[in-house]
PDB file of C-alpha atoms in Angstrom:
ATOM      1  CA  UNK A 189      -6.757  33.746  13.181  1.00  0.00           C
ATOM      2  CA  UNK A 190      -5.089  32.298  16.648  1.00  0.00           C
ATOM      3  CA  UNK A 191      -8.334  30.588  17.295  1.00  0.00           C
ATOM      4  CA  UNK A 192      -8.696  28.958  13.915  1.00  0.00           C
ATOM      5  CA  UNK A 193      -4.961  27.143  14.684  1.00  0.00           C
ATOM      6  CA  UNK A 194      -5.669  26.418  18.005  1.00  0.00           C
ATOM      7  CA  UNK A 195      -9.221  24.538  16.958  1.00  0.00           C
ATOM      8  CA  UNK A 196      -7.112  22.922  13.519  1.00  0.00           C
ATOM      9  CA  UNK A 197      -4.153  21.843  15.751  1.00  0.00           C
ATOM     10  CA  UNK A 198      -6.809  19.959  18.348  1.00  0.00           C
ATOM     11  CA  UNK A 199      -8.055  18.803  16.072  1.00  0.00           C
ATOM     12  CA  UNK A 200      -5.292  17.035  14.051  1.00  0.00           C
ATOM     13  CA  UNK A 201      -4.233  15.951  18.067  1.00  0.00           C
ATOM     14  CA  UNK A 202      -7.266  14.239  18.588  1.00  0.00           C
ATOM     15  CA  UNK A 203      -6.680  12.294  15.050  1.00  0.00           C
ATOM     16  CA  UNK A 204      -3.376  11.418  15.608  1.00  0.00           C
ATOM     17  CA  UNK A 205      -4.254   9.983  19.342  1.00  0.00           C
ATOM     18  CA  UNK A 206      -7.679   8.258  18.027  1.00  0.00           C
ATOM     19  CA  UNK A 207      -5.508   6.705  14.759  1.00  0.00           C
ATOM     20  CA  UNK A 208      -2.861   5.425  17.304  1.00  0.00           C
ATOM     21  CA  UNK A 209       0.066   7.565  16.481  1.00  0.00           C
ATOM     22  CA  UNK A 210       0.439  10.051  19.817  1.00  0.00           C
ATOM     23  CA  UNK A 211      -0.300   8.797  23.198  1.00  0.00           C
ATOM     24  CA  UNK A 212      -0.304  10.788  26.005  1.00  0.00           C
ATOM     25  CA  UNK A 213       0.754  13.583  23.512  1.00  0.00           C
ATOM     26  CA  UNK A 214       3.873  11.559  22.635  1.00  0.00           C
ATOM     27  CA  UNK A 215       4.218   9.745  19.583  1.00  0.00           C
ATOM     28  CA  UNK A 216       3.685   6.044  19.650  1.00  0.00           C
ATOM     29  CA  UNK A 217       5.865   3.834  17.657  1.00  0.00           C
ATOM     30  CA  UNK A 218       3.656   4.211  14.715  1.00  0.00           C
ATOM     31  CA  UNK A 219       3.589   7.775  15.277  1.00  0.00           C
ATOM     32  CA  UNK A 220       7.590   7.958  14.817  1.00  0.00           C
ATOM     33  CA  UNK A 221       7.087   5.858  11.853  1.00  0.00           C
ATOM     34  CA  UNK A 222       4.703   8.498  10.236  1.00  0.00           C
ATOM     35  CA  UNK A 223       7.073  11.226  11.694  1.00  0.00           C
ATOM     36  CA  UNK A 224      10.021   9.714   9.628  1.00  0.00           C
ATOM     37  CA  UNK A 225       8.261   9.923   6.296  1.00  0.00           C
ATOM     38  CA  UNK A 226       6.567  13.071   4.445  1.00  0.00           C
ATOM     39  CA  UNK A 227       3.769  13.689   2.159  1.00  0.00           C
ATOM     40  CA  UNK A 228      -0.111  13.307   2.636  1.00  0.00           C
ATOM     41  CA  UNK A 229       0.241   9.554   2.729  1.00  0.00           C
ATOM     42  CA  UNK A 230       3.175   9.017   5.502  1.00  0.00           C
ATOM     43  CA  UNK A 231      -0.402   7.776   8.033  1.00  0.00           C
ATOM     44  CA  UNK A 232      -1.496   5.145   5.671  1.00  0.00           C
ATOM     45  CA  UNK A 233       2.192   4.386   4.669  1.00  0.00           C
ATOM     46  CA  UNK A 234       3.111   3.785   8.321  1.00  0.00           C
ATOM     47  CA  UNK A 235       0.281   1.854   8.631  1.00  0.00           C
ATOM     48  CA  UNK A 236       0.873  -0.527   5.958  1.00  0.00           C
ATOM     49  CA  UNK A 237       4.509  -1.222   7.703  1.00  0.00           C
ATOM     50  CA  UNK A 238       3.361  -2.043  10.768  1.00  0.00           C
ATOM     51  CA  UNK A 239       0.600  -4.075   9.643  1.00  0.00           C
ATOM     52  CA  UNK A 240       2.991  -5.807   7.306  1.00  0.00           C
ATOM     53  CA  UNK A 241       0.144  -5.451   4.314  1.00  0.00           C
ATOM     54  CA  UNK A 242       3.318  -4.983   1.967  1.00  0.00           C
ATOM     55  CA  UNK A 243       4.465  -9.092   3.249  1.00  0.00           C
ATOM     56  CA  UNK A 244       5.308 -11.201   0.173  1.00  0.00           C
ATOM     57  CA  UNK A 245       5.057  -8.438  -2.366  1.00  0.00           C
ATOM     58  CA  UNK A 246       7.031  -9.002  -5.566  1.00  0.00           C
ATOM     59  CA  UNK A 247       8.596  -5.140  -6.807  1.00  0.00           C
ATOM     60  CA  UNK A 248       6.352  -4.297  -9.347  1.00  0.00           C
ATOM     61  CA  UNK A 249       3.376  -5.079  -6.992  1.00  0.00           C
ATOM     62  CA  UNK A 250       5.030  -2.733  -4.145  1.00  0.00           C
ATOM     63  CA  UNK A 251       4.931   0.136  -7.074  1.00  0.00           C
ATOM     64  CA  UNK A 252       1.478  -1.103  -8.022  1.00  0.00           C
ATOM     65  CA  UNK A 253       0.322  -0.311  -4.108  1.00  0.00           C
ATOM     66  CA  UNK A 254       2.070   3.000  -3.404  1.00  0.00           C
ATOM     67  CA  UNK A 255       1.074   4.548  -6.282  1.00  0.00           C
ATOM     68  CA  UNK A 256      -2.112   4.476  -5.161  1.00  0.00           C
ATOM     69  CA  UNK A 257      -0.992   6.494  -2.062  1.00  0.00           C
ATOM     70  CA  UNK A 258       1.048   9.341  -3.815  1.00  0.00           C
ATOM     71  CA  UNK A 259      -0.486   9.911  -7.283  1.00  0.00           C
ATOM     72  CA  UNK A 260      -3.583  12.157  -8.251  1.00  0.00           C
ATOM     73  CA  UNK A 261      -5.956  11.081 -10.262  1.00  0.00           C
ATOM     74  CA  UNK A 262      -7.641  13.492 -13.053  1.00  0.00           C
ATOM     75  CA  UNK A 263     -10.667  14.132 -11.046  1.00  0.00           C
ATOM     76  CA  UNK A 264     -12.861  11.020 -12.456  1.00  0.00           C
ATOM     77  CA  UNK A 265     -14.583   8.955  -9.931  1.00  0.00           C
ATOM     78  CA  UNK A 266     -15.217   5.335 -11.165  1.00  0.00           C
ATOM     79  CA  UNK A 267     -15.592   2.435  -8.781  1.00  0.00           C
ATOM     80  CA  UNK A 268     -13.126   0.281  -7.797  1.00  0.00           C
ATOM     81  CA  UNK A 269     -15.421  -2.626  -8.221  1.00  0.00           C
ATOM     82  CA  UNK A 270     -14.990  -3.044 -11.849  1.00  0.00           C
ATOM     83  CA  UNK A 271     -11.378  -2.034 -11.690  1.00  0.00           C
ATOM     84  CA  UNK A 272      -8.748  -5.162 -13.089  1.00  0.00           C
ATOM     85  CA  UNK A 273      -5.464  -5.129 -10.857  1.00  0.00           C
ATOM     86  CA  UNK A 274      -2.528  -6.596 -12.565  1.00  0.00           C
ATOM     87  CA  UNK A 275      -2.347  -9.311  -9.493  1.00  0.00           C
ATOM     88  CA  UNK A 276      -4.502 -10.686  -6.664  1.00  0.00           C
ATOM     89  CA  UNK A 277      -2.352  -9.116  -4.112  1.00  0.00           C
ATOM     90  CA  UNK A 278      -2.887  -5.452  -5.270  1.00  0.00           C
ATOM     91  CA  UNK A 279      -6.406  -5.912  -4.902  1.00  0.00           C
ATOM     92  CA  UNK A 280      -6.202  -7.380  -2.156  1.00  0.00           C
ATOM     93  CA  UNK A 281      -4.073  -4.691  -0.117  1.00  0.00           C
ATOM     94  CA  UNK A 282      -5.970  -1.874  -1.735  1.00  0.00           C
ATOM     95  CA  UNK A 283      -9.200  -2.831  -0.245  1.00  0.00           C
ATOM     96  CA  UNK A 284      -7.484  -2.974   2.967  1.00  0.00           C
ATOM     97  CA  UNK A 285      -5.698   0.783   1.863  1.00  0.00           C
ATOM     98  CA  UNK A 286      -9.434   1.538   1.087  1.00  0.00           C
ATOM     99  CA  UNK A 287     -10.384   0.352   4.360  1.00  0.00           C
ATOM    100  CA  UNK A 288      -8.103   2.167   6.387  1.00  0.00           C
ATOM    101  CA  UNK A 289      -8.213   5.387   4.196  1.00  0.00           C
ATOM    102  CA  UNK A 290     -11.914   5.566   5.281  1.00  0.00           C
ATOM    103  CA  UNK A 291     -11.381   4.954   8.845  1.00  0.00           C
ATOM    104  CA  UNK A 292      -8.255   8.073   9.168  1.00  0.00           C
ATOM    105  CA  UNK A 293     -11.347  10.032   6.772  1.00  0.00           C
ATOM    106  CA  UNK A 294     -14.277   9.272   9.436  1.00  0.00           C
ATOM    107  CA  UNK A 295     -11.740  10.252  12.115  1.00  0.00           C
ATOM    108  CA  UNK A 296     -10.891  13.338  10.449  1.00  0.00           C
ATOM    109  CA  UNK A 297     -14.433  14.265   9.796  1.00  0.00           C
ATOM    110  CA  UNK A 298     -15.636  13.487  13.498  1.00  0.00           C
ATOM    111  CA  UNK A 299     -12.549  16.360  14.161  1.00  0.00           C
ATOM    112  CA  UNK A 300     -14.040  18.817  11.206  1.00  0.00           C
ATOM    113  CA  UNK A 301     -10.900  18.111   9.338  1.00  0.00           C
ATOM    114  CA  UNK A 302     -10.524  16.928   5.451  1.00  0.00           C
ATOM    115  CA  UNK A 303      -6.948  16.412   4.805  1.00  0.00           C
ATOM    116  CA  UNK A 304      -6.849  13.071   3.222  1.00  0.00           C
ATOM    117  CA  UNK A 305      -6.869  13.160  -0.920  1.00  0.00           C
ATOM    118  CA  UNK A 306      -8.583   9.921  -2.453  1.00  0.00           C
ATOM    119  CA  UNK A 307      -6.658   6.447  -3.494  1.00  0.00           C
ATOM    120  CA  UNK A 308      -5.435   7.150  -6.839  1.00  0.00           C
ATOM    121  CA  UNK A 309      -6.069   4.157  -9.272  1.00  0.00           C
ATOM    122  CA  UNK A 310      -5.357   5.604 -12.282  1.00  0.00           C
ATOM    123  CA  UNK A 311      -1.446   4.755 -12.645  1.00  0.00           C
ATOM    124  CA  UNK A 312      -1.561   1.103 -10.905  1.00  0.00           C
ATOM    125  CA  UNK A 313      -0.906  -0.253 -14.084  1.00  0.00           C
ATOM    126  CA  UNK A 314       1.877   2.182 -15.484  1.00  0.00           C
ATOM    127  CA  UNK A 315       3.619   2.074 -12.314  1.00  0.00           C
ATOM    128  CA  UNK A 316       3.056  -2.300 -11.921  1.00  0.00           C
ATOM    129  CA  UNK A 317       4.335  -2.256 -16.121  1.00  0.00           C
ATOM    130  CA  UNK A 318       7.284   0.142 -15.517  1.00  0.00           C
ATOM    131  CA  UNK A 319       8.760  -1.786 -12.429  1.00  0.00           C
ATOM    132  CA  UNK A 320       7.986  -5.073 -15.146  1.00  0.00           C
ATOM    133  CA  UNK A 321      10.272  -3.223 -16.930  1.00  0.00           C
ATOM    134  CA  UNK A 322       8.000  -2.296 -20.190  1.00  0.00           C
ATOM    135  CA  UNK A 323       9.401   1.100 -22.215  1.00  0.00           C
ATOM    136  CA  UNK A 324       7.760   4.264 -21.652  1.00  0.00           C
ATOM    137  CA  UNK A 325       6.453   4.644 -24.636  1.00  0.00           C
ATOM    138  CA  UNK A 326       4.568   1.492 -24.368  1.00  0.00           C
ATOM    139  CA  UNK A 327       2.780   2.668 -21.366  1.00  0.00           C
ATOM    140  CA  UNK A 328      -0.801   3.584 -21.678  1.00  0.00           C
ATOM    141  CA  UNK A 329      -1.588   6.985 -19.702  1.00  0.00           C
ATOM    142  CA  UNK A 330      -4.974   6.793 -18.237  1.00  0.00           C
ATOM    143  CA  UNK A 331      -7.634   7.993 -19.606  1.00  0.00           C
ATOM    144  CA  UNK A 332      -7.509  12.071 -20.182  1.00  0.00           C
ATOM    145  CA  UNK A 333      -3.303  11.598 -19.041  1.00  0.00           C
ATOM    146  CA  UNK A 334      -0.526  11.940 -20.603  1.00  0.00           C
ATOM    147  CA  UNK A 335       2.333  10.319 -20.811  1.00  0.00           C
ATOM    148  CA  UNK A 336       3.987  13.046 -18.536  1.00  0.00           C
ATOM    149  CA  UNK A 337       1.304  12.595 -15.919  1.00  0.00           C
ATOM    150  CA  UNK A 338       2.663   8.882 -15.904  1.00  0.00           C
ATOM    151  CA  UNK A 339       6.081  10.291 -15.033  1.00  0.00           C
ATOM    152  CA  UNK A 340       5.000  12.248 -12.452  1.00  0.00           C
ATOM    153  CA  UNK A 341       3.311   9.354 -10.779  1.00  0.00           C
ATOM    154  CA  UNK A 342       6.368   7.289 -11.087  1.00  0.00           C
ATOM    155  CA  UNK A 343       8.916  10.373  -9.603  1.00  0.00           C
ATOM    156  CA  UNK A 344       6.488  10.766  -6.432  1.00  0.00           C
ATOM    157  CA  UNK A 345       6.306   7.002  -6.242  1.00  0.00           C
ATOM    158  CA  UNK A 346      10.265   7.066  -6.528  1.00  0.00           C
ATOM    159  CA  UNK A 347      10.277   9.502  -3.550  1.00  0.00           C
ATOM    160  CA  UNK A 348       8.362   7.886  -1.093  1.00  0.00           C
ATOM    161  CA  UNK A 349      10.125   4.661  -1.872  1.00  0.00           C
ATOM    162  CA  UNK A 350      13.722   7.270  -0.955  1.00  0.00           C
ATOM    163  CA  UNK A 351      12.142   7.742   2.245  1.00  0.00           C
ATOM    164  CA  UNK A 352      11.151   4.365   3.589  1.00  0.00           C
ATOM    165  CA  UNK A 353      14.251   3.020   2.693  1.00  0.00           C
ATOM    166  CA  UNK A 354      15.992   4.131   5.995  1.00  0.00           C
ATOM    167  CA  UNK A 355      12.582   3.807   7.728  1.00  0.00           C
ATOM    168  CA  UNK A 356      11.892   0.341   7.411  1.00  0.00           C
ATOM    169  CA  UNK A 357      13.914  -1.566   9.665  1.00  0.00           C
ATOM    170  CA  UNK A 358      11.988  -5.202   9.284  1.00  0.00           C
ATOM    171  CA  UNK A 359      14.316  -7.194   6.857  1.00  0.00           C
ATOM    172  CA  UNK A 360      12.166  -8.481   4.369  1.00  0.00           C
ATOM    173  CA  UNK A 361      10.209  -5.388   3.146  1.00  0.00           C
ATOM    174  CA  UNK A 362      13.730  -3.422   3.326  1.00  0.00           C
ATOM    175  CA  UNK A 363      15.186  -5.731   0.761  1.00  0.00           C
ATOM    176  CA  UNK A 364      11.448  -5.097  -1.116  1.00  0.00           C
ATOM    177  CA  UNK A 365      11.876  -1.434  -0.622  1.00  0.00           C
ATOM    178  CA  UNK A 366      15.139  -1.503  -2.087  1.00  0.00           C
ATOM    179  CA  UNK A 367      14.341  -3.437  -4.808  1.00  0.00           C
ATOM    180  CA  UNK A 368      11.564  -1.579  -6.018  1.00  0.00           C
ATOM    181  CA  UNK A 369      13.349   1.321  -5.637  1.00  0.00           C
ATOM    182  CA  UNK A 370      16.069  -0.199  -7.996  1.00  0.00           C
ATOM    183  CA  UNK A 371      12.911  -1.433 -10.405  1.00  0.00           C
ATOM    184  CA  UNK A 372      11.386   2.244 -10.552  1.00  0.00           C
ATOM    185  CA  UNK A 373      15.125   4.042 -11.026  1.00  0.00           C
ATOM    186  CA  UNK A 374      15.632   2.464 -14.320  1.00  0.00           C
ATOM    187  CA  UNK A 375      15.999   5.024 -16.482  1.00  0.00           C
ATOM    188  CA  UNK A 376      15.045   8.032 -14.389  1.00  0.00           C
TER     189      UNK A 376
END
């Protein structure tokens, strides 16, 4: 029992200060970042703020990106490789997603922890067509979704988009924030 928590919360401690959010057992800058969010994907979220991967993002490829962080996928692995994102920019910041997903993993595992779920790719193109503004009924579930899966996808990715709105403070990706937000809303 006691010991179990005391072992998980070093543990999480030692990921936290090896990922760069505590120092000194305070939280860094980042770490208050990641504090101010919630979910499974507030590390890599806070992440992708500081490191400005989000820069010169239109809406739709914002919702394209954090989809990836807050949906589930329906337990298929395929590989990325082949995968067709709906612009160069998606791809681009999901490898570096992908990239810093497996770092926060190795960190985890070198701890004995497994906390982080996989990048979700299945609803990068619902999310990317909704935000273009195409009708729900012309957007094509993944395959073995439904169309109700889709909507769960967009209602998590219209949650964490809620809670970096007063996060963000850099100007540019709070007007992005906000206007995604807007894009996703429609019709919610």
């Amino acid at each position: 029992g006691r010991e179990r928590y005391r072992r998980e919360f070093r543990a999480f401690r030692a990921v936290l200060t090896d990922g760069g959010f505590l120092e000194d057992d305070r939280p860094t800058g980042l770490g208050r970042l990641a504090a101010s969010l919630y979910g499974e994907s507030a590390l890599l979220v806070a992440q992708g703020i500081e490191g400005a991967w989000f820069a010169g993002m239109e809406p739709s490829e914002l919702a394209a990106t954090l989809v990836m962080l807050v949906a589930e996928d329906r337990g298929r692995e395929r590989g990325a490789s082949r995968r067709r994102f709906p612009t160069p920019r998606v791809e681009g910041t999901y490898r570096t997603l992908r990239t810093a997903h497996h770092h926060l993993a190795t960190l985890e595992e070198a701890h004995g922890l497994a906390t982080l779920r996989p990048l979700s790719l299945d609803y990068v193109d619902a999310a990317y067509g909704w935000c273009e503004g195409v009708p729900l009924t012309e957007l094509e579930p993944p395959p073995g979704a439904d169309i109700g899966d889709v909507i769960k996808a967009i209602k998590n990715l219209y949650s964490v988009l809620r809670q970096l709105e007063p996060a963000v403070r850099e100007q540019g990706l709070k007007s992005l924030v906000s206007a995604t937000r807007g894009c996703v809303e429609r019709d919610l």
